[in-house]
Coordinates of C-alpha atoms in Angstrom, one line a residue:
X17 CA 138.6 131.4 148.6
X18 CA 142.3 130.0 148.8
X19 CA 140.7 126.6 150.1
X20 CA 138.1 126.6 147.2
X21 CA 139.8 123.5 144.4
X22 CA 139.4 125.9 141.0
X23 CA 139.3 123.4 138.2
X24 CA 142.4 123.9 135.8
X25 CA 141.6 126.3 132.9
X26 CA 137.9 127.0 134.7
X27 CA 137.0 130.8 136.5
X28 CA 134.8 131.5 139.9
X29 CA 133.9 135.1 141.2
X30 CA 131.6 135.6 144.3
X31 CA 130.0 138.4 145.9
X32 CA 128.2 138.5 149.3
X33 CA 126.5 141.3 151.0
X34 CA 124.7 141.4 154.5
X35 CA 121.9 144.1 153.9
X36 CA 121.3 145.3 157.3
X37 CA 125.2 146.0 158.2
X38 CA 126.3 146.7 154.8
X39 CA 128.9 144.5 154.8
X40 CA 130.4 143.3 151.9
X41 CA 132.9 141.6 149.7
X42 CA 134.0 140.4 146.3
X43 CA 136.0 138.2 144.7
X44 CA 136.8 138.8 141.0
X45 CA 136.0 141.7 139.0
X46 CA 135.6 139.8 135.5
X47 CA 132.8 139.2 133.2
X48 CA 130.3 136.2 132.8
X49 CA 127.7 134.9 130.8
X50 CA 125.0 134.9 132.7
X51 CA 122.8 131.9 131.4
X52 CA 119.9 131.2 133.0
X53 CA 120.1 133.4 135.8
X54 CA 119.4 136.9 133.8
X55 CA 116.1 135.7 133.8
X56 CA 115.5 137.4 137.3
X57 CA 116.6 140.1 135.7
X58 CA 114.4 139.9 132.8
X59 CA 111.2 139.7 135.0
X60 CA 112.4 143.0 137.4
X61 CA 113.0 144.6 134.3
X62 CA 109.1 143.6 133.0
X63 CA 107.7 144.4 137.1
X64 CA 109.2 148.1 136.6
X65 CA 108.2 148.6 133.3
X66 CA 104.5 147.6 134.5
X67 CA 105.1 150.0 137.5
X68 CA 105.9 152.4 134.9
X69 CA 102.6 151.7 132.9
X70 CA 100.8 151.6 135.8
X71 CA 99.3 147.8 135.4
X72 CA 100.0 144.8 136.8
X73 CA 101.1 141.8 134.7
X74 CA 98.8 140.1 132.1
X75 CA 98.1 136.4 132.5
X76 CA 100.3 135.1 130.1
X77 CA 102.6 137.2 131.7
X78 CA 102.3 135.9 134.9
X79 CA 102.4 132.3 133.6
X80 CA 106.0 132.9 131.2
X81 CA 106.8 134.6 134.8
X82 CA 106.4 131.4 136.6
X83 CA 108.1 128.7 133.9
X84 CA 111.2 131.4 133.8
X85 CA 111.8 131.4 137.2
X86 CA 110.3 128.1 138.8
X87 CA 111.4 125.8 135.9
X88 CA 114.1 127.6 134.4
X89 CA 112.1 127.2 130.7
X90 CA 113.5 128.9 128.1
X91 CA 110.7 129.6 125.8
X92 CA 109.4 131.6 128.6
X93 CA 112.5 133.5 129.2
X94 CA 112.6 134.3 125.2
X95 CA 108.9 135.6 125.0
X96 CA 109.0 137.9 128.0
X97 CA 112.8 138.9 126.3
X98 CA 111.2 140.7 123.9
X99 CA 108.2 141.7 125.7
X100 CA 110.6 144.2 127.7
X101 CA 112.5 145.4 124.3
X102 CA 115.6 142.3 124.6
X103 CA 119.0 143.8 125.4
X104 CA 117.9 147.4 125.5
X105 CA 114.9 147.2 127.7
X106 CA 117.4 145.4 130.3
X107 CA 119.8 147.5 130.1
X108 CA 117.4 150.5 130.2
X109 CA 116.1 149.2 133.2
X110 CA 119.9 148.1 134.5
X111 CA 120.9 151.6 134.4
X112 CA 117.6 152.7 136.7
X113 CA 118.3 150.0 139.0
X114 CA 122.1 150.7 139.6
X115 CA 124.0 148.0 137.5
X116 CA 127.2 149.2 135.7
X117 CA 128.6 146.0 134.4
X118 CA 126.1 144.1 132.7
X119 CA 125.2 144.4 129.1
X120 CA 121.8 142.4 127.5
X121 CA 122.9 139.6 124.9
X122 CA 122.6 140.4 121.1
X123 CA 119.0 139.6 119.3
X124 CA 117.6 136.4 121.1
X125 CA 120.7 135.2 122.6
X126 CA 119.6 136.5 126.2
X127 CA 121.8 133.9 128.4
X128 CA 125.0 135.9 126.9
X129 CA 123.9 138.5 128.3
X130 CA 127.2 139.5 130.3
X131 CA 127.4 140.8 133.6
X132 CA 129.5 140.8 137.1
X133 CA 129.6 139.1 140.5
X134 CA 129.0 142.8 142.6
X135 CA 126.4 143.7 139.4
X136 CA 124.3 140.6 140.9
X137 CA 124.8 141.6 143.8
X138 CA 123.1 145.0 143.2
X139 CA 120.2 143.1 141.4
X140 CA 119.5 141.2 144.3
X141 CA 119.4 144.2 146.6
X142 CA 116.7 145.3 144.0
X143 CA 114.6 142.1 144.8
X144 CA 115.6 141.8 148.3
X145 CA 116.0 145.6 150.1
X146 CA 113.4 147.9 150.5
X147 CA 115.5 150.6 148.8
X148 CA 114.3 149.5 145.2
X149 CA 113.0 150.8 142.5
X150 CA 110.5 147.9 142.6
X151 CA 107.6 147.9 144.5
X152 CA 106.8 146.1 147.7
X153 CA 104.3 144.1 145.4
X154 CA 106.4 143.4 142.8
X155 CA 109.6 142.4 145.2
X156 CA 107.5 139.6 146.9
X157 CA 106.6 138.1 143.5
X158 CA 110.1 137.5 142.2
X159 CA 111.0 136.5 145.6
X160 CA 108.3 133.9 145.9
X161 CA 109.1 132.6 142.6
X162 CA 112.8 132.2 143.6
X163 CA 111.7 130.6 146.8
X164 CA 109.7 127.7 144.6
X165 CA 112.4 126.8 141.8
X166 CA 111.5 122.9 141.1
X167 CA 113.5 120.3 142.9
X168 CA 116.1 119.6 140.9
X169 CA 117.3 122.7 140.5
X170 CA 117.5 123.5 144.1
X171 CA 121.4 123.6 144.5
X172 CA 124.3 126.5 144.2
X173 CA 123.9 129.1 147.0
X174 CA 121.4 127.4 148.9
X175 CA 124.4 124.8 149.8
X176 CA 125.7 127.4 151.9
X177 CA 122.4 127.8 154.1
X178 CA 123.0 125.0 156.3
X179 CA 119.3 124.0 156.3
X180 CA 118.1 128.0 156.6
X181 CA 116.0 129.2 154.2
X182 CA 117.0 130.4 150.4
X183 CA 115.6 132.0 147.3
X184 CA 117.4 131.1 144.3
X185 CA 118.2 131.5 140.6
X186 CA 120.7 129.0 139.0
X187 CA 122.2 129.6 135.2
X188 CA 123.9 126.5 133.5
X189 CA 124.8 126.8 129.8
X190 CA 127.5 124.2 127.7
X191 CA 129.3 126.8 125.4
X192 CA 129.0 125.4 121.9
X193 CA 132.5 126.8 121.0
X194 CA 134.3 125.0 123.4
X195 CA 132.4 122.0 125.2
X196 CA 133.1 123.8 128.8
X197 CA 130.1 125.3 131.0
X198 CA 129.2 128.3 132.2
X199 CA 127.4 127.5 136.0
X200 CA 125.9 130.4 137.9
X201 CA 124.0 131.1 141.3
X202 CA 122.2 134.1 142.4
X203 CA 119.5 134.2 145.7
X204 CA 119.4 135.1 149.1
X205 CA 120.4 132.7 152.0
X206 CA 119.7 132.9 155.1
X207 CA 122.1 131.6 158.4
X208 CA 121.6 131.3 161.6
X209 CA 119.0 133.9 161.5
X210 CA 121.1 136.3 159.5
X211 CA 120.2 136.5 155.8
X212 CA 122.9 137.5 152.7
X213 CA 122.7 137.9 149.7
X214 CA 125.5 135.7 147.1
X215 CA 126.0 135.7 143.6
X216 CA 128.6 133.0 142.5
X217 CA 129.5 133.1 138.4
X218 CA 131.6 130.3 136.9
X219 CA 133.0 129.3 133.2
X220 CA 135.1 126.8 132.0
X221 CA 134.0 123.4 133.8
X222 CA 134.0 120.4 132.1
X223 CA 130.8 118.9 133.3
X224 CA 127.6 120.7 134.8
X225 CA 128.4 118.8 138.2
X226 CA 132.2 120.2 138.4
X227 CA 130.6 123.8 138.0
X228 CA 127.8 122.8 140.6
X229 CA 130.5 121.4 142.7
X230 CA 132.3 124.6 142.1
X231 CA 129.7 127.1 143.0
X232 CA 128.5 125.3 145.9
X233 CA 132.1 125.9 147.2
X234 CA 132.6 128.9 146.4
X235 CA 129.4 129.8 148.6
X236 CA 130.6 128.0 151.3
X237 CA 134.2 129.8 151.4
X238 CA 132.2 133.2 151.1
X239 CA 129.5 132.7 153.3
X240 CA 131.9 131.3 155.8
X241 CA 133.9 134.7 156.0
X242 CA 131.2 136.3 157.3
X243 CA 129.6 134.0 159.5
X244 CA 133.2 132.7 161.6
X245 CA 133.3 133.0 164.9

């Protein structure tokens, strides 16, 4: 991360892991908002409380599924928010899945929901492994979703798969109390045959392109520490 250009006043943490070694590494330890990207969250944390129920999802659920995730749309994100019981049926279903630093936002504010580079990491391992508290079902539904965000929203970790395949989540959020952005990246890429998981939190940019340009380096610099020869 030394060669990654950290605008002045701005924040970046990173966290890779390569599932089938078990390598892994992280830089930063703080706290982020999470912005759009808890919405993978919010749809594991509706899949297990289905499991639970044992039912699958309802249409409309299925459809607020697909807007959250492939378009990023916010109305969806809200009504399947309180469909799993906002802040405390994520963290509920947080605690079951193994996440220790990551709190739901207050009433409807679900994008502050606040949460850690290695806490993504364990999220995506929930999504990705096949030691999950999700089904096999319910893991290749988020993943499909991630794998079919729209085009323009196709950037952040996926920068670092030098034209492998990636399944992605992006978060991007202008703070109203100070003008700066909070620009995030979860998903799993996938290298010259190897794939990783990479969850990249940033706050403090000035623009949505600095924190893109920012995250996108960040992935880069991590991804590049493990794949060096």
């Amino acid at each position: 991360m030394a060669g990654v250009t950290v605008p002045s006043g701005a924040g970046v943490s990173v966290a890779v892991l390569e599932p089938v070694s078990g390598e892994r590494a992280v830089y930063g330890d703080a706290a982020f908002d999470t912005a759009s990207i808890v919405k993978v969250d919010i749809l594991a944390a509706l899949l297990l409380q289905a499991q639970d129920a044992g039912r699958g999802l309802t249409g409309a659920e299925q459809a607020y599924a697909t807007k959250m995730i492939e378009n990023s749309d916010n109305t969806s994100a809200t009504e399947l928010w309180h469909t799993i019981g906002r802040a405390a049926g994520l963290d509920a279903a947080n605690e079951r899945f193994g996440l220790t630093g990551t709190s739901g936002g207050e009433g409807g504010l679900w994008g502050l929901t606040q949460t850690t580079a290695a806490d993504q990491l364990v999220l995506l391992r929930q999504v990705f492994g096949a030691d999950s508290k999700l089904s096999a079902a319910s893991r290749a539904y988020v993943q499909g979703l991630m794998e079919g965000v729209e085009a323009d929203q196709r950037w952040g970790v996926s920068a670092a798969a030098r034209g492998g395949s990636w399944a992605l989540k992006n978060g991007w959020l202008p703070r109203s109390t100070t003008g700066l952005w909070d620009v995030n990246s979860i998903g799993r890429v996938t290298v010259d045959g190897t794939g990783y998981l990479v969850a990249v939190l940033s706050k403090g940019t000035g623009t949505l392109e600095q924190g893109i340009t920012l995250v996108e380096a960040a992935a880069g610099a991590a991804l590049a520490a493990f794949t060096a020869t």
